[in-house]
């Protein structure tokens, strides 16, 4: 019942998703019922706190779509709460070192593989059929997806080691551009940023791992799908809402 994992393993197509930045389970339901394979509940830059995360995650999972939580920072307690809310995976921003990735993996796995604490009955309800406690221990270690964002020079330089430790390396092109000295301005990407993006994809492919990227529209998402990316953001709730409102108003005014 982890749709994202199923698409990765069984379907030979990229997993497309949406970014939820606004709080509310009705927003979660709109996104999850619009054909996505996964929805990113963004607790890093979105307006989503711990309580809103606990509402969003089950609303998405109930529609057969994978809820993934982007935690604000690499803190073991944030990993724990995101997975306890029933997320099918977590995404950790701004990774720099291999040690950080090892810490993340330890925080996200139950013993003996890691150090994750056990206690929440909530996570179990987001899987269909709901596992027993002991089944969940094994299932969580086997199937919850561990993802890190590649958006620093340091992470880029250690990409081969990082990719070996996680399920998905997910490129944040805006932060990566900022951190390598080539910010994306007016949507334009410097060739050096394109090269860095390709380098991450190649490392993931060479290791048999999955590579994701944040896009801002469907056309761009298609380009990355054609390049071989496995997990692609297509739109965010905030931007899409504003764009549709403005477009409809312009049409109504005959503009
Ligand atoms: C980036 O592009 O830096 C992101 O993390 C998108 O949210």
PDB file of C-alpha atoms and ligand atoms in Angstrom:
ATOM      1  CA  UNK A   1       0.000   0.000   0.000  1.00  0.00           C
ATOM      2  CA  UNK A   2       2.988   2.340  -0.431  1.00  0.00           C
ATOM      3  CA  UNK A   3       2.035   3.631  -3.895  1.00  0.00           C
ATOM      4  CA  UNK A   4       5.291   5.461  -4.489  1.00  0.00           C
ATOM      5  CA  UNK A   5       7.324   2.364  -3.723  1.00  0.00           C
ATOM      6  CA  UNK A   6       5.023   0.331  -5.970  1.00  0.00           C
ATOM      7  CA  UNK A   7       5.517   2.767  -8.873  1.00  0.00           C
ATOM      8  CA  UNK A   8       9.285   2.611  -8.315  1.00  0.00           C
ATOM      9  CA  UNK A   9       9.390  -1.170  -8.276  1.00  0.00           C
ATOM     10  CA  UNK A  10       6.593  -2.338 -10.554  1.00  0.00           C
ATOM     11  CA  UNK A  11       5.687   0.460 -12.944  1.00  0.00           C
ATOM     12  CA  UNK A  12       8.155   1.578 -15.535  1.00  0.00           C
ATOM     13  CA  UNK A  13       7.161   5.228 -15.393  1.00  0.00           C
ATOM     14  CA  UNK A  14       8.150   8.257 -13.340  1.00  0.00           C
ATOM     15  CA  UNK A  15       6.209   8.937 -10.138  1.00  0.00           C
ATOM     16  CA  UNK A  16       4.590  12.360 -10.415  1.00  0.00           C
ATOM     17  CA  UNK A  17       3.563  14.349  -7.366  1.00  0.00           C
ATOM     18  CA  UNK A  18       2.362  17.625  -5.905  1.00  0.00           C
ATOM     19  CA  UNK A  19       3.721  19.849  -3.157  1.00  0.00           C
ATOM     20  CA  UNK A  20       1.374  20.775  -0.300  1.00  0.00           C
ATOM     21  CA  UNK A  21       2.421  24.052   1.316  1.00  0.00           C
ATOM     22  CA  UNK A  22      -0.935  25.163   2.719  1.00  0.00           C
ATOM     23  CA  UNK A  23      -2.461  23.523   5.808  1.00  0.00           C
ATOM     24  CA  UNK A  24      -5.757  21.641   5.745  1.00  0.00           C
ATOM     25  CA  UNK A  25      -6.922  18.121   5.031  1.00  0.00           C
ATOM     26  CA  UNK A  26      -9.244  19.410   2.272  1.00  0.00           C
ATOM     27  CA  UNK A  27      -6.198  20.705   0.402  1.00  0.00           C
ATOM     28  CA  UNK A  28      -4.560  17.311   0.924  1.00  0.00           C
ATOM     29  CA  UNK A  29      -7.635  15.594  -0.517  1.00  0.00           C
ATOM     30  CA  UNK A  30      -7.796  17.891  -3.560  1.00  0.00           C
ATOM     31  CA  UNK A  31      -4.154  17.192  -4.364  1.00  0.00           C
ATOM     32  CA  UNK A  32      -4.372  13.448  -3.695  1.00  0.00           C
ATOM     33  CA  UNK A  33      -7.482  13.066  -5.849  1.00  0.00           C
ATOM     34  CA  UNK A  34      -5.927  14.892  -8.817  1.00  0.00           C
ATOM     35  CA  UNK A  35      -4.011  11.882 -10.118  1.00  0.00           C
ATOM     36  CA  UNK A  36      -0.722  12.211  -8.226  1.00  0.00           C
ATOM     37  CA  UNK A  37       1.284   9.208  -7.058  1.00  0.00           C
ATOM     38  CA  UNK A  38       2.557  11.107  -4.020  1.00  0.00           C
ATOM     39  CA  UNK A  39       2.015  14.387  -2.194  1.00  0.00           C
ATOM     40  CA  UNK A  40       4.826  16.167  -0.360  1.00  0.00           C
ATOM     41  CA  UNK A  41       3.626  17.600   2.953  1.00  0.00           C
ATOM     42  CA  UNK A  42       6.087  20.465   3.220  1.00  0.00           C
ATOM     43  CA  UNK A  43       6.936  21.222   6.837  1.00  0.00           C
ATOM     44  CA  UNK A  44      10.174  22.969   5.797  1.00  0.00           C
ATOM     45  CA  UNK A  45       8.907  25.925   3.785  1.00  0.00           C
ATOM     46  CA  UNK A  46       5.146  25.274   3.824  1.00  0.00           C
ATOM     47  CA  UNK A  47       2.724  26.709   6.363  1.00  0.00           C
ATOM     48  CA  UNK A  48       2.345  23.283   7.959  1.00  0.00           C
ATOM     49  CA  UNK A  49       2.959  22.592  11.641  1.00  0.00           C
ATOM     50  CA  UNK A  50       2.964  19.298  13.523  1.00  0.00           C
ATOM     51  CA  UNK A  51      -0.828  19.209  13.982  1.00  0.00           C
ATOM     52  CA  UNK A  52      -1.495  20.078  10.318  1.00  0.00           C
ATOM     53  CA  UNK A  53       0.964  17.353   9.272  1.00  0.00           C
ATOM     54  CA  UNK A  54      -0.990  14.810  11.351  1.00  0.00           C
ATOM     55  CA  UNK A  55      -4.175  15.834   9.468  1.00  0.00           C
ATOM     56  CA  UNK A  56      -2.623  15.935   6.000  1.00  0.00           C
ATOM     57  CA  UNK A  57      -0.804  12.595   6.030  1.00  0.00           C
ATOM     58  CA  UNK A  58      -3.803  10.312   6.733  1.00  0.00           C
ATOM     59  CA  UNK A  59      -6.026  12.322   4.341  1.00  0.00           C
ATOM     60  CA  UNK A  60      -3.565  11.620   1.504  1.00  0.00           C
ATOM     61  CA  UNK A  61      -2.976   7.970   2.448  1.00  0.00           C
ATOM     62  CA  UNK A  62      -6.739   7.319   2.609  1.00  0.00           C
ATOM     63  CA  UNK A  63      -6.947   8.083  -1.121  1.00  0.00           C
ATOM     64  CA  UNK A  64      -4.283   5.503  -1.980  1.00  0.00           C
ATOM     65  CA  UNK A  65      -1.617   8.148  -2.607  1.00  0.00           C
ATOM     66  CA  UNK A  66       1.734   8.208  -0.804  1.00  0.00           C
ATOM     67  CA  UNK A  67       2.134  11.004   1.748  1.00  0.00           C
ATOM     68  CA  UNK A  68       5.789  12.039   2.034  1.00  0.00           C
ATOM     69  CA  UNK A  69       6.823  14.581   4.674  1.00  0.00           C
ATOM     70  CA  UNK A  70       9.595  17.115   4.138  1.00  0.00           C
ATOM     71  CA  UNK A  71      10.833  17.802   7.656  1.00  0.00           C
ATOM     72  CA  UNK A  72      12.229  21.274   8.449  1.00  0.00           C
ATOM     73  CA  UNK A  73      15.717  20.084   9.387  1.00  0.00           C
ATOM     74  CA  UNK A  74      17.660  16.919  10.133  1.00  0.00           C
ATOM     75  CA  UNK A  75      16.501  16.334  13.716  1.00  0.00           C
ATOM     76  CA  UNK A  76      15.782  12.757  14.872  1.00  0.00           C
ATOM     77  CA  UNK A  77      12.614  13.872  16.700  1.00  0.00           C
ATOM     78  CA  UNK A  78      11.248  15.343  13.461  1.00  0.00           C
ATOM     79  CA  UNK A  79      11.981  12.115  11.594  1.00  0.00           C
ATOM     80  CA  UNK A  80      10.205  10.201  14.354  1.00  0.00           C
ATOM     81  CA  UNK A  81       7.082  12.376  14.342  1.00  0.00           C
ATOM     82  CA  UNK A  82       6.807  12.412  10.548  1.00  0.00           C
ATOM     83  CA  UNK A  83       7.009   8.619  10.324  1.00  0.00           C
ATOM     84  CA  UNK A  84       4.686   8.193  13.324  1.00  0.00           C
ATOM     85  CA  UNK A  85       2.100  10.347  11.532  1.00  0.00           C
ATOM     86  CA  UNK A  86       2.001   7.573   8.916  1.00  0.00           C
ATOM     87  CA  UNK A  87       4.119   9.107   6.160  1.00  0.00           C
ATOM     88  CA  UNK A  88       5.291   6.618   3.537  1.00  0.00           C
ATOM     89  CA  UNK A  89       8.633   8.367   3.433  1.00  0.00           C
ATOM     90  CA  UNK A  90      10.540  11.415   4.550  1.00  0.00           C
ATOM     91  CA  UNK A  91      12.560  14.015   2.702  1.00  0.00           C
ATOM     92  CA  UNK A  92      15.369  15.836   4.481  1.00  0.00           C
ATOM     93  CA  UNK A  93      16.527  19.179   3.072  1.00  0.00           C
ATOM     94  CA  UNK A  94      19.986  20.711   2.781  1.00  0.00           C
ATOM     95  CA  UNK A  95      22.054  17.599   3.468  1.00  0.00           C
ATOM     96  CA  UNK A  96      25.801  18.245   3.557  1.00  0.00           C
ATOM     97  CA  UNK A  97      27.719  15.249   4.839  1.00  0.00           C
ATOM     98  CA  UNK A  98      27.699  11.458   4.695  1.00  0.00           C
ATOM     99  CA  UNK A  99      27.560  11.455   8.512  1.00  0.00           C
ATOM    100  CA  UNK A 100      24.268  13.384   8.388  1.00  0.00           C
ATOM    101  CA  UNK A 101      22.813  10.796   6.027  1.00  0.00           C
ATOM    102  CA  UNK A 102      23.957   7.962   8.322  1.00  0.00           C
ATOM    103  CA  UNK A 103      22.256   9.739  11.243  1.00  0.00           C
ATOM    104  CA  UNK A 104      19.068  10.088   9.201  1.00  0.00           C
ATOM    105  CA  UNK A 105      19.001   6.396   8.311  1.00  0.00           C
ATOM    106  CA  UNK A 106      19.552   5.470  11.993  1.00  0.00           C
ATOM    107  CA  UNK A 107      16.710   7.788  13.040  1.00  0.00           C
ATOM    108  CA  UNK A 108      14.308   6.321  10.494  1.00  0.00           C
ATOM    109  CA  UNK A 109      14.826   2.581  11.137  1.00  0.00           C
ATOM    110  CA  UNK A 110      13.735   0.500  14.132  1.00  0.00           C
ATOM    111  CA  UNK A 111      16.424  -1.620  15.866  1.00  0.00           C
ATOM    112  CA  UNK A 112      18.457  -3.569  14.951  1.00  0.00           C
ATOM    113  CA  UNK A 113      18.864  -1.478  11.756  1.00  0.00           C
ATOM    114  CA  UNK A 114      18.600   1.883  13.520  1.00  0.00           C
ATOM    115  CA  UNK A 115      17.459   3.781  16.588  1.00  0.00           C
ATOM    116  CA  UNK A 116      13.847   4.759  15.830  1.00  0.00           C
ATOM    117  CA  UNK A 117      11.643   4.635  18.935  1.00  0.00           C
ATOM    118  CA  UNK A 118       8.345   2.785  18.886  1.00  0.00           C
ATOM    119  CA  UNK A 119       5.048   3.825  20.444  1.00  0.00           C
ATOM    120  CA  UNK A 120       2.592   5.409  18.029  1.00  0.00           C
ATOM    121  CA  UNK A 121      -0.499   3.456  16.948  1.00  0.00           C
ATOM    122  CA  UNK A 122      -1.287   6.188  14.399  1.00  0.00           C
ATOM    123  CA  UNK A 123       1.115   5.091  11.672  1.00  0.00           C
ATOM    124  CA  UNK A 124      -0.450   1.647  11.410  1.00  0.00           C
ATOM    125  CA  UNK A 125      -3.807   3.079  10.362  1.00  0.00           C
ATOM    126  CA  UNK A 126      -2.330   4.555   7.196  1.00  0.00           C
ATOM    127  CA  UNK A 127      -1.648   1.160   5.670  1.00  0.00           C
ATOM    128  CA  UNK A 128      -4.298  -1.043   4.135  1.00  0.00           C
ATOM    129  CA  UNK A 129      -4.677  -3.657   5.515  1.00  0.00           C
ATOM    130  CA  UNK A 130      -3.442  -2.220   8.834  1.00  0.00           C
ATOM    131  CA  UNK A 131      -0.470  -4.261  10.058  1.00  0.00           C
ATOM    132  CA  UNK A 132      -0.085  -5.551  13.615  1.00  0.00           C
ATOM    133  CA  UNK A 133       2.550  -3.838  15.773  1.00  0.00           C
ATOM    134  CA  UNK A 134       5.139  -6.508  15.059  1.00  0.00           C
ATOM    135  CA  UNK A 135       4.352  -6.564  11.334  1.00  0.00           C
ATOM    136  CA  UNK A 136       4.718  -2.787  11.270  1.00  0.00           C
ATOM    137  CA  UNK A 137       8.231  -2.954  12.773  1.00  0.00           C
ATOM    138  CA  UNK A 138       9.396  -5.047   9.841  1.00  0.00           C
ATOM    139  CA  UNK A 139       7.275  -3.319   7.218  1.00  0.00           C
ATOM    140  CA  UNK A 140       8.459   0.135   8.290  1.00  0.00           C
ATOM    141  CA  UNK A 141      12.111  -0.875   8.045  1.00  0.00           C
ATOM    142  CA  UNK A 142      11.545  -2.502   4.651  1.00  0.00           C
ATOM    143  CA  UNK A 143       9.239  -0.056   2.951  1.00  0.00           C
ATOM    144  CA  UNK A 144       9.347   3.500   4.316  1.00  0.00           C
ATOM    145  CA  UNK A 145      11.360   5.565   1.877  1.00  0.00           C
ATOM    146  CA  UNK A 146      14.355   7.574   3.002  1.00  0.00           C
ATOM    147  CA  UNK A 147      15.074  10.582   0.819  1.00  0.00           C
ATOM    148  CA  UNK A 148      17.595  13.420   1.023  1.00  0.00           C
ATOM    149  CA  UNK A 149      17.784  16.648  -0.876  1.00  0.00           C
ATOM    150  CA  UNK A 150      20.903  17.343  -2.853  1.00  0.00           C
ATOM    151  CA  UNK A 151      21.212  21.108  -2.755  1.00  0.00           C
ATOM    152  CA  UNK A 152      24.718  21.869  -1.484  1.00  0.00           C
ATOM    153  CA  UNK A 153      28.195  21.671  -3.022  1.00  0.00           C
ATOM    154  CA  UNK A 154      29.282  19.357  -0.188  1.00  0.00           C
ATOM    155  CA  UNK A 155      26.495  16.858  -0.917  1.00  0.00           C
ATOM    156  CA  UNK A 156      27.250  17.026  -4.631  1.00  0.00           C
ATOM    157  CA  UNK A 157      30.900  16.191  -3.961  1.00  0.00           C
ATOM    158  CA  UNK A 158      29.901  13.184  -1.813  1.00  0.00           C
ATOM    159  CA  UNK A 159      27.051  12.048  -4.076  1.00  0.00           C
ATOM    160  CA  UNK A 160      28.350   8.502  -4.686  1.00  0.00           C
ATOM    161  CA  UNK A 161      28.572   7.780  -0.937  1.00  0.00           C
ATOM    162  CA  UNK A 162      25.236   9.457  -0.169  1.00  0.00           C
ATOM    163  CA  UNK A 163      23.333   7.658  -2.891  1.00  0.00           C
ATOM    164  CA  UNK A 164      24.439   4.298  -1.475  1.00  0.00           C
ATOM    165  CA  UNK A 165      22.689   5.020   1.843  1.00  0.00           C
ATOM    166  CA  UNK A 166      19.203   6.222   0.822  1.00  0.00           C
ATOM    167  CA  UNK A 167      16.304   5.244  -1.442  1.00  0.00           C
ATOM    168  CA  UNK A 168      16.002   8.578  -3.257  1.00  0.00           C
ATOM    169  CA  UNK A 169      18.272  11.558  -3.878  1.00  0.00           C
ATOM    170  CA  UNK A 170      15.992  14.504  -4.599  1.00  0.00           C
ATOM    171  CA  UNK A 171      17.346  17.656  -6.202  1.00  0.00           C
ATOM    172  CA  UNK A 172      16.219  21.052  -4.919  1.00  0.00           C
ATOM    173  CA  UNK A 173      17.310  23.093  -7.967  1.00  0.00           C
ATOM    174  CA  UNK A 174      16.742  26.477  -6.327  1.00  0.00           C
ATOM    175  CA  UNK A 175      18.905  25.794  -3.280  1.00  0.00           C
ATOM    176  CA  UNK A 176      21.441  23.837  -5.315  1.00  0.00           C
ATOM    177  CA  UNK A 177      21.764  26.807  -7.690  1.00  0.00           C
ATOM    178  CA  UNK A 178      22.162  29.208  -4.758  1.00  0.00           C
ATOM    179  CA  UNK A 179      24.758  26.993  -3.092  1.00  0.00           C
ATOM    180  CA  UNK A 180      26.963  26.481  -6.128  1.00  0.00           C
ATOM    181  CA  UNK A 181      26.906  30.156  -7.032  1.00  0.00           C
ATOM    182  CA  UNK A 182      24.392  29.942  -9.897  1.00  0.00           C
ATOM    183  CA  UNK A 183      20.967  30.967  -8.618  1.00  0.00           C
ATOM    184  CA  UNK A 184      17.997  30.389 -10.906  1.00  0.00           C
ATOM    185  CA  UNK A 185      16.956  33.836 -12.095  1.00  0.00           C
ATOM    186  CA  UNK A 186      13.717  34.279 -14.083  1.00  0.00           C
ATOM    187  CA  UNK A 187      13.590  30.516 -14.567  1.00  0.00           C
ATOM    188  CA  UNK A 188      17.005  30.422 -16.313  1.00  0.00           C
ATOM    189  CA  UNK A 189      19.389  27.667 -15.304  1.00  0.00           C
ATOM    190  CA  UNK A 190      23.138  28.086 -15.683  1.00  0.00           C
ATOM    191  CA  UNK A 191      24.869  25.255 -17.618  1.00  0.00           C
ATOM    192  CA  UNK A 192      26.877  24.498 -14.468  1.00  0.00           C
ATOM    193  CA  UNK A 193      23.626  23.880 -12.591  1.00  0.00           C
ATOM    194  CA  UNK A 194      22.389  21.628 -15.404  1.00  0.00           C
ATOM    195  CA  UNK A 195      25.673  19.729 -15.170  1.00  0.00           C
ATOM    196  CA  UNK A 196      25.286  19.325 -11.388  1.00  0.00           C
ATOM    197  CA  UNK A 197      21.724  18.030 -11.900  1.00  0.00           C
ATOM    198  CA  UNK A 198      22.920  15.486 -14.484  1.00  0.00           C
ATOM    199  CA  UNK A 199      25.706  14.390 -12.168  1.00  0.00           C
ATOM    200  CA  UNK A 200      23.211  13.516  -9.416  1.00  0.00           C
ATOM    201  CA  UNK A 201      20.981  11.603 -11.862  1.00  0.00           C
ATOM    202  CA  UNK A 202      23.964   9.640 -13.210  1.00  0.00           C
ATOM    203  CA  UNK A 203      25.139   8.715  -9.695  1.00  0.00           C
ATOM    204  CA  UNK A 204      21.655   7.488  -8.786  1.00  0.00           C
ATOM    205  CA  UNK A 205      21.307   5.468 -11.999  1.00  0.00           C
ATOM    206  CA  UNK A 206      24.774   3.935 -11.552  1.00  0.00           C
ATOM    207  CA  UNK A 207      23.836   2.831  -8.023  1.00  0.00           C
ATOM    208  CA  UNK A 208      20.402   1.525  -9.022  1.00  0.00           C
ATOM    209  CA  UNK A 209      18.738   4.177  -6.846  1.00  0.00           C
ATOM    210  CA  UNK A 210      15.986   6.685  -7.576  1.00  0.00           C
ATOM    211  CA  UNK A 211      16.450  10.328  -8.433  1.00  0.00           C
ATOM    212  CA  UNK A 212      13.879  13.069  -7.868  1.00  0.00           C
ATOM    213  CA  UNK A 213      13.610  16.736  -8.746  1.00  0.00           C
ATOM    214  CA  UNK A 214      11.414  19.699  -7.870  1.00  0.00           C
ATOM    215  CA  UNK A 215       9.777  21.306 -10.911  1.00  0.00           C
ATOM    216  CA  UNK A 216       7.438  24.244 -11.081  1.00  0.00           C
ATOM    217  CA  UNK A 217       5.217  23.196 -13.979  1.00  0.00           C
ATOM    218  CA  UNK A 218       4.156  20.222 -16.063  1.00  0.00           C
ATOM    219  CA  UNK A 219       6.238  21.065 -19.133  1.00  0.00           C
ATOM    220  CA  UNK A 220       9.425  21.201 -17.110  1.00  0.00           C
ATOM    221  CA  UNK A 221       8.396  18.000 -15.323  1.00  0.00           C
ATOM    222  CA  UNK A 222       8.023  16.274 -18.714  1.00  0.00           C
ATOM    223  CA  UNK A 223      11.552  17.308 -19.709  1.00  0.00           C
ATOM    224  CA  UNK A 224      12.979  15.748 -16.555  1.00  0.00           C
ATOM    225  CA  UNK A 225      10.814  12.638 -16.999  1.00  0.00           C
ATOM    226  CA  UNK A 226      12.287  12.261 -20.501  1.00  0.00           C
ATOM    227  CA  UNK A 227      15.795  12.548 -19.010  1.00  0.00           C
ATOM    228  CA  UNK A 228      15.085   9.549 -16.775  1.00  0.00           C
ATOM    229  CA  UNK A 229      14.120  11.098 -13.424  1.00  0.00           C
ATOM    230  CA  UNK A 230      12.008   8.795 -11.262  1.00  0.00           C
ATOM    231  CA  UNK A 231      10.159  11.182  -8.915  1.00  0.00           C
ATOM    232  CA  UNK A 232       9.072  14.596 -10.112  1.00  0.00           C
ATOM    233  CA  UNK A 233       7.127  17.432  -8.536  1.00  0.00           C
ATOM    234  CA  UNK A 234       4.699  18.900 -11.032  1.00  0.00           C
ATOM    235  CA  UNK A 235       3.031  21.776  -9.170  1.00  0.00           C
ATOM    236  CA  UNK A 236       2.547  23.348  -5.752  1.00  0.00           C
ATOM    237  CA  UNK A 237      -0.863  24.147  -4.238  1.00  0.00           C
ATOM    238  CA  UNK A 238       0.030  27.768  -3.498  1.00  0.00           C
ATOM    239  CA  UNK A 239       1.325  28.640  -6.962  1.00  0.00           C
ATOM    240  CA  UNK A 240      -1.329  26.636  -8.822  1.00  0.00           C
ATOM    241  CA  UNK A 241      -4.165  28.263  -6.887  1.00  0.00           C
ATOM    242  CA  UNK A 242      -2.921  31.768  -7.617  1.00  0.00           C
ATOM    243  CA  UNK A 243      -2.282  30.980 -11.293  1.00  0.00           C
ATOM    244  CA  UNK A 244      -5.757  29.523 -11.906  1.00  0.00           C
ATOM    245  CA  UNK A 245      -7.470  32.424 -10.089  1.00  0.00           C
ATOM    246  CA  UNK A 246      -5.541  35.030 -12.083  1.00  0.00           C
ATOM    247  CA  UNK A 247      -6.096  33.200 -15.377  1.00  0.00           C
ATOM    248  CA  UNK A 248      -9.861  32.867 -14.815  1.00  0.00           C
ATOM    249  CA  UNK A 249     -10.163  36.511 -13.806  1.00  0.00           C
ATOM    250  CA  UNK A 250      -8.246  37.619 -16.900  1.00  0.00           C
ATOM    251  CA  UNK A 251     -10.580  35.521 -19.094  1.00  0.00           C
ATOM    252  CA  UNK A 252     -13.639  36.976 -17.336  1.00  0.00           C
ATOM    253  CA  UNK A 253     -12.375  40.472 -18.004  1.00  0.00           C
ATOM    254  CA  UNK A 254     -11.662  39.595 -21.615  1.00  0.00           C
ATOM    255  CA  UNK A 255      -7.936  40.208 -21.180  1.00  0.00           C
TER     256      UNK A 255
HETATM  257  C1  LIG B   1      14.604  23.810  -4.070  1.00  0.00           C
HETATM  258  O1  LIG B   1      14.447  23.896  -5.296  1.00  0.00           O
HETATM  259  O2  LIG B   1      15.587  24.263  -3.465  1.00  0.00           O
HETATM  260  C2  LIG B   1      13.596  23.133  -3.267  1.00  0.00           C
HETATM  261  O3  LIG B   1      13.902  22.592  -2.256  1.00  0.00           O
HETATM  262  C3  LIG B   1      12.179  23.165  -3.712  1.00  0.00           C
HETATM  263  O4  LIG B   1      11.320  23.275  -2.639  1.00  0.00           O
END
